[in-house]
PDB file of C-alpha atoms in Angstrom:
ATOM      1  CA  ASP C   1      -7.819   8.111  11.423  1.00 93.00           C
ATOM      2  CA  VAL C   2      -7.051  10.259   8.401  1.00 97.00           C
ATOM      3  CA  VAL C   3      -9.757   9.731   5.783  1.00 98.00           C
ATOM      4  CA  MET C   4      -8.637   9.998   2.159  1.00 98.00           C
ATOM      5  CA  THR C   5     -11.322  10.954  -0.353  1.00 97.00           C
ATOM      6  CA  GLN C   6     -10.570  10.337  -4.007  1.00 97.00           C
ATOM      7  CA  THR C   7     -12.505  11.667  -6.979  1.00 97.00           C
ATOM      8  CA  PRO C   8     -13.694  10.672  -9.452  1.00 97.00           C
ATOM      9  CA  VAL C   9     -14.474   7.014  -8.817  1.00 97.00           C
ATOM     10  CA  SER C  10     -13.825   6.243 -12.464  1.00 97.00           C
ATOM     11  CA  LEU C  11     -12.925   8.034 -15.639  1.00 95.00           C
ATOM     12  CA  SER C  12     -12.509   7.251 -19.277  1.00 95.00           C
ATOM     13  CA  VAL C  13      -9.908   8.916 -21.480  1.00 95.00           C
ATOM     14  CA  SER C  14      -8.766   8.707 -25.069  1.00 95.00           C
ATOM     15  CA  LEU C  15      -5.253   7.643 -25.854  1.00 95.00           C
ATOM     16  CA  GLY C  16      -3.007  10.681 -25.863  1.00 96.00           C
ATOM     17  CA  GLY C  17      -5.340  12.628 -23.610  1.00 96.00           C
ATOM     18  CA  GLN C  18      -4.817  14.028 -20.114  1.00 97.00           C
ATOM     19  CA  VAL C  19      -6.563  13.253 -16.837  1.00 97.00           C
ATOM     20  CA  SER C  20      -6.493  14.532 -13.277  1.00 98.00           C
ATOM     21  CA  ILE C  21      -7.357  12.639 -10.111  1.00 98.00           C
ATOM     22  CA  SER C  22      -8.099  14.444  -6.876  1.00 98.00           C
ATOM     23  CA  CYS C  23      -7.319  13.272  -3.366  1.00 98.00           C
ATOM     24  CA  ARG C  24      -8.386  15.124  -0.231  1.00 98.00           C
ATOM     25  CA  SER C  25      -7.432  14.253   3.324  1.00 98.00           C
ATOM     26  CA  SER C  26      -9.533  14.882   6.434  1.00 98.00           C
ATOM     27  CA  GLN C  27      -6.494  16.380   8.192  1.00 97.00           C
ATOM     28  CA  SER C  28      -3.351  18.151   7.088  1.00 97.00           C
ATOM     29  CA  LEU C  29      -0.712  15.718   5.879  1.00 97.00           C
ATOM     30  CA  VAL C  30       2.203  17.956   6.894  1.00 97.00           C
ATOM     31  CA  HIS C  31       4.314  15.945   9.318  1.00 96.00           C
ATOM     32  CA  ASN C  32       6.047  17.476  12.334  1.00 96.00           C
ATOM     33  CA  ASN C  33       9.304  17.127  10.406  1.00 95.00           C
ATOM     34  CA  GLY C  34       7.973  19.339   7.601  1.00 95.00           C
ATOM     35  CA  ASN C  35       7.510  16.567   5.041  1.00 96.00           C
ATOM     36  CA  THR C  36       4.153  15.695   3.493  1.00 98.00           C
ATOM     37  CA  TYR C  37       3.781  11.944   3.115  1.00 97.00           C
ATOM     38  CA  LEU C  38       1.282  11.689   0.287  1.00 98.00           C
ATOM     39  CA  SER C  39       1.854   9.006  -2.330  1.00 98.00           C
ATOM     40  CA  TRP C  40       0.147   7.753  -5.470  1.00 98.00           C
ATOM     41  CA  TYR C  41      -0.031   4.133  -6.575  1.00 98.00           C
ATOM     42  CA  LEU C  42      -1.245   2.328  -9.671  1.00 98.00           C
ATOM     43  CA  GLN C  43      -2.673  -1.163  -9.497  1.00 98.00           C
ATOM     44  CA  LYS C  44      -2.805  -2.660 -12.955  1.00 97.00           C
ATOM     45  CA  PRO C  45      -5.273  -5.508 -13.531  1.00 95.00           C
ATOM     46  CA  GLY C  46      -4.142  -8.658 -11.745  1.00 95.00           C
ATOM     47  CA  GLN C  47      -1.035  -7.019 -10.278  1.00 97.00           C
ATOM     48  CA  SER C  48       0.183  -5.604  -6.991  1.00 98.00           C
ATOM     49  CA  PRO C  49       0.095  -1.853  -6.466  1.00 98.00           C
ATOM     50  CA  GLN C  50       3.165   0.015  -7.664  1.00 98.00           C
ATOM     51  CA  LEU C  51       4.475   3.319  -6.350  1.00 98.00           C
ATOM     52  CA  LEU C  52       4.277   6.212  -8.806  1.00 98.00           C
ATOM     53  CA  ILE C  53       4.731   9.369  -6.725  1.00 98.00           C
ATOM     54  CA  TYR C  54       5.959   9.928  -3.165  1.00 98.00           C
ATOM     55  CA  LYS C  55       6.005  13.010  -0.928  1.00 98.00           C
ATOM     56  CA  VAL C  56       3.440  14.740  -3.132  1.00 98.00           C
ATOM     57  CA  SER C  57       5.484  15.348  -6.258  1.00 98.00           C
ATOM     58  CA  ASN C  58       8.513  13.046  -6.429  1.00 98.00           C
ATOM     59  CA  ARG C  59       8.427  10.444  -9.177  1.00 98.00           C
ATOM     60  CA  PHE C  60       9.627   6.996  -8.115  1.00 97.00           C
ATOM     61  CA  SER C  61      12.494   5.396 -10.002  1.00 96.00           C
ATOM     62  CA  GLY C  62      11.565   4.511 -13.567  1.00 96.00           C
ATOM     63  CA  ILE C  63       8.239   6.363 -13.559  1.00 97.00           C
ATOM     64  CA  SER C  64       7.516   8.347 -16.707  1.00 97.00           C
ATOM     65  CA  ASP C  65       7.428  12.139 -16.526  1.00 97.00           C
ATOM     66  CA  ARG C  66       3.903  11.867 -17.933  1.00 98.00           C
ATOM     67  CA  PHE C  67       2.910  11.357 -14.293  1.00 98.00           C
ATOM     68  CA  SER C  68       3.011  14.396 -12.031  1.00 98.00           C
ATOM     69  CA  GLY C  69       1.807  15.088  -8.519  1.00 98.00           C
ATOM     70  CA  SER C  70       0.979  18.361  -6.852  1.00 98.00           C
ATOM     71  CA  GLY C  71      -0.814  19.817  -3.863  1.00 98.00           C
ATOM     72  CA  SER C  72      -0.333  20.697  -0.247  1.00 97.00           C
ATOM     73  CA  GLY C  73      -1.982  20.425   3.145  1.00 96.00           C
ATOM     74  CA  THR C  74      -5.161  18.478   2.478  1.00 97.00           C
ATOM     75  CA  ASP C  75      -5.611  18.813  -1.276  1.00 98.00           C
ATOM     76  CA  PHE C  76      -3.634  16.802  -3.818  1.00 98.00           C
ATOM     77  CA  THR C  77      -3.762  15.988  -7.519  1.00 98.00           C
ATOM     78  CA  LEU C  78      -2.279  13.372  -9.818  1.00 98.00           C
ATOM     79  CA  LYS C  79      -2.053  14.316 -13.483  1.00 98.00           C
ATOM     80  CA  ILE C  80      -1.419  11.882 -16.287  1.00 98.00           C
ATOM     81  CA  SER C  81      -0.570  13.332 -19.666  1.00 97.00           C
ATOM     82  CA  ARG C  82      -0.376  11.648 -23.058  1.00 97.00           C
ATOM     83  CA  VAL C  83      -2.284   8.636 -21.716  1.00 97.00           C
ATOM     84  CA  GLU C  84      -1.050   5.271 -22.973  1.00 96.00           C
ATOM     85  CA  PRO C  85      -2.752   1.840 -22.954  1.00 94.00           C
ATOM     86  CA  ASP C  86      -0.480   0.648 -20.149  1.00 95.00           C
ATOM     87  CA  ASP C  87      -1.838   3.375 -17.837  1.00 96.00           C
ATOM     88  CA  LEU C  88      -5.149   1.606 -17.288  1.00 96.00           C
ATOM     89  CA  GLY C  89      -5.907   0.336 -13.817  1.00 97.00           C
ATOM     90  CA  VAL C  90      -6.905   1.681 -10.425  1.00 98.00           C
ATOM     91  CA  TYR C  91      -5.077   4.657  -8.941  1.00 98.00           C
ATOM     92  CA  TYR C  92      -4.859   5.059  -5.182  1.00 98.00           C
ATOM     93  CA  CYS C  93      -3.616   7.909  -3.050  1.00 98.00           C
ATOM     94  CA  GLY C  94      -2.172   7.039   0.333  1.00 98.00           C
ATOM     95  CA  GLN C  95      -0.844   8.924   3.318  1.00 97.00           C
ATOM     96  CA  GLY C  96       1.889   7.998   5.751  1.00 96.00           C
ATOM     97  CA  THR C  97       1.953  11.111   7.900  1.00 96.00           C
ATOM     98  CA  GLN C  98      -0.167   9.336  10.483  1.00 96.00           C
ATOM     99  CA  TYR C  99      -1.123   5.663  10.618  1.00 96.00           C
ATOM    100  CA  PRO C 100      -1.311   4.796   6.900  1.00 96.00           C
ATOM    101  CA  THR C 101      -4.597   5.125   5.067  1.00 97.00           C
ATOM    102  CA  PHE C 102      -5.563   4.987   1.424  1.00 98.00           C
ATOM    103  CA  GLY C 103      -8.183   6.495  -0.821  1.00 98.00           C
ATOM    104  CA  SER C 104     -10.855   4.233  -2.263  1.00 97.00           C
ATOM    105  CA  GLY C 105      -9.361   4.302  -5.739  1.00 98.00           C
ATOM    106  CA  THR C 106     -10.020   5.773  -9.187  1.00 98.00           C
ATOM    107  CA  LYS C 107     -10.461   3.385 -12.076  1.00 98.00           C
ATOM    108  CA  LEU C 108      -8.962   4.635 -15.325  1.00 97.00           C
ATOM    109  CA  GLU C 109     -10.354   3.198 -18.524  1.00 95.00           C
ATOM    110  CA  ILE C 110      -9.191   3.826 -22.026  1.00 88.00           C
ATOM    111  CA  LYS C 111     -11.849   4.842 -24.543  1.00 86.00           C
TER     112      LYS C 111
ATOM    113  CA  GLU J   1      16.453  -6.275  -7.891  1.00 95.00           C
ATOM    114  CA  VAL J   2      14.173  -5.896  -4.878  1.00 96.00           C
ATOM    115  CA  GLN J   3      11.942  -8.910  -4.275  1.00 97.00           C
ATOM    116  CA  LEU J   4       9.324  -9.581  -1.619  1.00 98.00           C
ATOM    117  CA  VAL J   5       7.878 -13.088  -1.690  1.00 98.00           C
ATOM    118  CA  GLU J   6       4.940 -13.929   0.557  1.00 98.00           C
ATOM    119  CA  THR J   7       3.879 -17.424   1.558  1.00 98.00           C
ATOM    120  CA  GLY J   8       1.525 -19.033   4.020  1.00 97.00           C
ATOM    121  CA  GLY J   9      -1.910 -18.094   2.742  1.00 96.00           C
ATOM    122  CA  GLY J  10      -4.843 -20.416   2.376  1.00 97.00           C
ATOM    123  CA  LEU J  11      -8.303 -21.346   3.572  1.00 98.00           C
ATOM    124  CA  VAL J  12      -8.881 -21.232   7.326  1.00 98.00           C
ATOM    125  CA  GLN J  13     -11.961 -21.520   9.518  1.00 98.00           C
ATOM    126  CA  PRO J  14     -13.209 -18.565  11.554  1.00 97.00           C
ATOM    127  CA  GLY J  15     -11.517 -18.347  14.923  1.00 97.00           C
ATOM    128  CA  ARG J  16      -8.418 -20.217  13.782  1.00 98.00           C
ATOM    129  CA  SER J  17      -4.880 -18.930  13.177  1.00 98.00           C
ATOM    130  CA  LEU J  18      -2.541 -18.500  10.245  1.00 98.00           C
ATOM    131  CA  LYS J  19       1.016 -17.217   9.887  1.00 98.00           C
ATOM    132  CA  LEU J  20       2.269 -15.419   6.804  1.00 98.00           C
ATOM    133  CA  SER J  21       5.924 -15.062   5.847  1.00 98.00           C
ATOM    134  CA  CYS J  22       7.684 -12.680   3.494  1.00 98.00           C
ATOM    135  CA  VAL J  23      11.256 -13.211   2.349  1.00 98.00           C
ATOM    136  CA  ALA J  24      13.001 -10.059   1.213  1.00 98.00           C
ATOM    137  CA  SER J  25      15.975  -9.696  -1.102  1.00 97.00           C
ATOM    138  CA  GLY J  26      17.733  -7.037  -3.128  1.00 97.00           C
ATOM    139  CA  PHE J  27      18.050  -4.469  -0.334  1.00 97.00           C
ATOM    140  CA  THR J  28      19.469  -4.195   3.173  1.00 97.00           C
ATOM    141  CA  PHE J  29      16.499  -5.592   5.078  1.00 97.00           C
ATOM    142  CA  ASN J  30      17.482  -4.333   8.529  1.00 95.00           C
ATOM    143  CA  ASN J  31      17.653  -0.737   7.271  1.00 97.00           C
ATOM    144  CA  TYR J  32      13.914  -0.543   6.627  1.00 97.00           C
ATOM    145  CA  TRP J  33      10.643  -0.590   8.452  1.00 97.00           C
ATOM    146  CA  MET J  34       8.334  -3.204   6.939  1.00 98.00           C
ATOM    147  CA  SER J  35       4.558  -3.435   6.693  1.00 98.00           C
ATOM    148  CA  TRP J  36       1.647  -5.659   5.752  1.00 98.00           C
ATOM    149  CA  THR J  37      -1.227  -4.265   3.713  1.00 98.00           C
ATOM    150  CA  ARG J  38      -4.334  -6.135   2.620  1.00 98.00           C
ATOM    151  CA  GLN J  39      -6.994  -5.898  -0.051  1.00 98.00           C
ATOM    152  CA  ALA J  40     -10.358  -7.603   0.293  1.00 98.00           C
ATOM    153  CA  PRO J  41     -11.760  -9.018  -2.967  1.00 97.00           C
ATOM    154  CA  GLY J  42     -12.817  -6.147  -5.221  1.00 95.00           C
ATOM    155  CA  LYS J  43     -12.017  -3.573  -2.537  1.00 96.00           C
ATOM    156  CA  GLY J  44      -9.356  -1.010  -1.744  1.00 97.00           C
ATOM    157  CA  LEU J  45      -6.159  -1.093   0.277  1.00 98.00           C
ATOM    158  CA  GLU J  46      -6.005  -1.355   4.055  1.00 98.00           C
ATOM    159  CA  TRP J  47      -2.838  -1.074   6.143  1.00 98.00           C
ATOM    160  CA  VAL J  48      -2.579  -3.977   8.595  1.00 98.00           C
ATOM    161  CA  ALA J  49       0.692  -3.670  10.525  1.00 98.00           C
ATOM    162  CA  SER J  50       4.127  -2.052  10.575  1.00 98.00           C
ATOM    163  CA  ILE J  51       7.370  -2.854  12.361  1.00 98.00           C
ATOM    164  CA  THR J  52      10.482  -0.775  12.877  1.00 97.00           C
ATOM    165  CA  ASN J  53      13.765  -1.879  11.316  1.00 96.00           C
ATOM    166  CA  SER J  54      15.048  -3.291  14.610  1.00 96.00           C
ATOM    167  CA  GLY J  55      11.733  -4.937  15.421  1.00 94.00           C
ATOM    168  CA  GLY J  56      11.546  -2.990  18.646  1.00 96.00           C
ATOM    169  CA  SER J  57       8.228  -1.309  17.914  1.00 97.00           C
ATOM    170  CA  THR J  58       5.073  -2.420  16.143  1.00 98.00           C
ATOM    171  CA  TYR J  59       1.915  -0.626  15.023  1.00 97.00           C
ATOM    172  CA  TYR J  60      -1.585  -1.787  14.114  1.00 98.00           C
ATOM    173  CA  PRO J  61      -4.960  -0.328  13.197  1.00 97.00           C
ATOM    174  CA  ASP J  62      -7.835  -1.012  15.570  1.00 97.00           C
ATOM    175  CA  SER J  63      -9.320  -3.577  13.144  1.00 97.00           C
ATOM    176  CA  VAL J  64      -6.549  -6.106  13.892  1.00 98.00           C
ATOM    177  CA  LYS J  65      -5.001  -4.890  17.153  1.00 98.00           C
ATOM    178  CA  GLY J  66      -4.836  -7.692  19.693  1.00 97.00           C
ATOM    179  CA  ARG J  67      -5.376 -10.385  17.040  1.00 98.00           C
ATOM    180  CA  PHE J  68      -2.461  -9.879  14.611  1.00 98.00           C
ATOM    181  CA  THR J  69       1.249  -9.753  15.445  1.00 98.00           C
ATOM    182  CA  ILE J  70       3.948  -8.550  13.086  1.00 98.00           C
ATOM    183  CA  SER J  71       7.527  -9.675  13.642  1.00 98.00           C
ATOM    184  CA  ARG J  72      10.783  -9.996  11.755  1.00 98.00           C
ATOM    185  CA  ASP J  73      13.992 -12.006  11.646  1.00 98.00           C
ATOM    186  CA  ASN J  74      16.691  -9.718  10.311  1.00 98.00           C
ATOM    187  CA  ALA J  75      19.205 -12.561  10.107  1.00 97.00           C
ATOM    188  CA  GLN J  76      16.878 -14.384   7.719  1.00 98.00           C
ATOM    189  CA  ASN J  77      15.565 -11.280   5.899  1.00 98.00           C
ATOM    190  CA  THR J  78      12.065 -12.450   6.747  1.00 98.00           C
ATOM    191  CA  LEU J  79       8.918 -10.666   7.839  1.00 98.00           C
ATOM    192  CA  TYR J  80       6.022 -12.437   9.532  1.00 98.00           C
ATOM    193  CA  LEU J  81       2.366 -11.841  10.274  1.00 98.00           C
ATOM    194  CA  GLN J  82       0.752 -14.040  12.911  1.00 98.00           C
ATOM    195  CA  MET J  83      -3.018 -13.835  12.540  1.00 98.00           C
ATOM    196  CA  ASN J  84      -5.179 -15.183  15.371  1.00 98.00           C
ATOM    197  CA  SER J  85      -8.948 -15.278  15.937  1.00 98.00           C
ATOM    198  CA  LEU J  86      -9.525 -14.858  12.234  1.00 98.00           C
ATOM    199  CA  ARG J  87     -12.841 -13.484  11.014  1.00 98.00           C
ATOM    200  CA  SER J  88     -14.584 -13.581   7.652  1.00 97.00           C
ATOM    201  CA  GLU J  89     -13.776  -9.885   7.203  1.00 97.00           C
ATOM    202  CA  ASP J  90     -10.060 -10.750   7.262  1.00 98.00           C
ATOM    203  CA  THR J  91     -10.483 -12.464   3.895  1.00 98.00           C
ATOM    204  CA  ALA J  92      -8.124 -10.610   1.571  1.00 98.00           C
ATOM    205  CA  THR J  93      -4.917 -10.641  -0.397  1.00 98.00           C
ATOM    206  CA  TYR J  94      -2.099  -9.744   1.975  1.00 98.00           C
ATOM    207  CA  TYR J  95       0.865  -7.794   0.632  1.00 98.00           C
ATOM    208  CA  CYS J  96       4.278  -7.468   2.215  1.00 98.00           C
ATOM    209  CA  THR J  97       5.558  -3.922   1.656  1.00 97.00           C
ATOM    210  CA  ARG J  98       8.820  -2.190   2.309  1.00 96.00           C
ATOM    211  CA  GLY J  99       8.409   0.581   4.847  1.00 89.00           C
ATOM    212  CA  ASP J 100       8.710   3.358   2.293  1.00 89.00           C
ATOM    213  CA  TRP J 101       5.896   1.671   0.260  1.00 92.00           C
ATOM    214  CA  ALA J 102       8.240   1.594  -2.740  1.00 95.00           C
ATOM    215  CA  TYR J 103       8.037  -2.161  -3.150  1.00 97.00           C
ATOM    216  CA  TRP J 104       5.171  -4.629  -2.781  1.00 98.00           C
ATOM    217  CA  GLY J 105       5.155  -8.397  -2.912  1.00 98.00           C
ATOM    218  CA  GLN J 106       2.931 -10.349  -5.274  1.00 97.00           C
ATOM    219  CA  GLY J 107       0.449 -10.943  -2.465  1.00 97.00           C
ATOM    220  CA  VAL J 108      -0.929 -14.039  -0.782  1.00 98.00           C
ATOM    221  CA  MET J 109      -4.604 -14.879  -0.485  1.00 98.00           C
ATOM    222  CA  VAL J 110      -6.182 -15.599   2.898  1.00 98.00           C
ATOM    223  CA  THR J 111      -9.743 -16.908   2.946  1.00 98.00           C
ATOM    224  CA  VAL J 112     -11.584 -17.188   6.244  1.00 98.00           C
ATOM    225  CA  SER J 113     -14.623 -19.393   5.845  1.00 97.00           C
ATOM    226  CA  SER J 114     -16.264 -22.414   7.401  1.00 95.00           C
TER     227      SER J 114
END
C-alpha cells in the first residue's frame, strides 16, 4: 500500500494569511501513463469531503485560485493564500495511482 | 447538478449483514467508475471498494476483501455495497464517490455493535 504522510497535523492561521500543507508518499505517484494522481480534499465541519485539486495542480470546478497545488514524485504541497473563514476544516491528500489511500489529515483553524 | 444519495445505514450486530445503496443523478452513470469510501468516527478516510463503469471488475483493500461486495445497476443509476460478517471496526460513515473522486454523497452511518 502507498502510505501518505501529511504534515502538520494542525495549524492555526490569521485571516488573510497563507499556509502550506505537505504530503509525502511512500512510493512515486507517477502512473505508467505518465499522470500523477495526487488530489487534495477539504472536509468542512459536518460535511462530506470536497475535491479541491486533482492531478497535483489542477483546480476542480468552482475552486478559488487561492488554492494551489504543486509537487512531483513523492513530495506534494497545498498552498492556501488569503485565508478566509470558510477555509476552516480538515484537509486530506489522496492518491489514486495505486489502490487509493489518503493522508491522515491537517486541521486548519482560524486564529 | 451531480447528486449521490446513500441509504441503508443503521445499527447492526457483529457478524450480521447490511446493504448500502447509492442513487446517482446529474451525470452519465455508466461512463464512470464508482467507489465507496468510509470514515470511522473522528478518523480519516479509508477507501473501501471500486467498480468499473461496466461492473465487470471490482477492487477492494485487504481490510474488507471477502466480506464486502460492490455492485451496480446501470439501468437504475444505482451503486450498492453488500457488507457481510460485519465487525466493530467497520463502524463508520460510508460515502458513495464518483470514480474521479470529484463528487461525494452526504454519507450514511453504519454502526456495528451488540
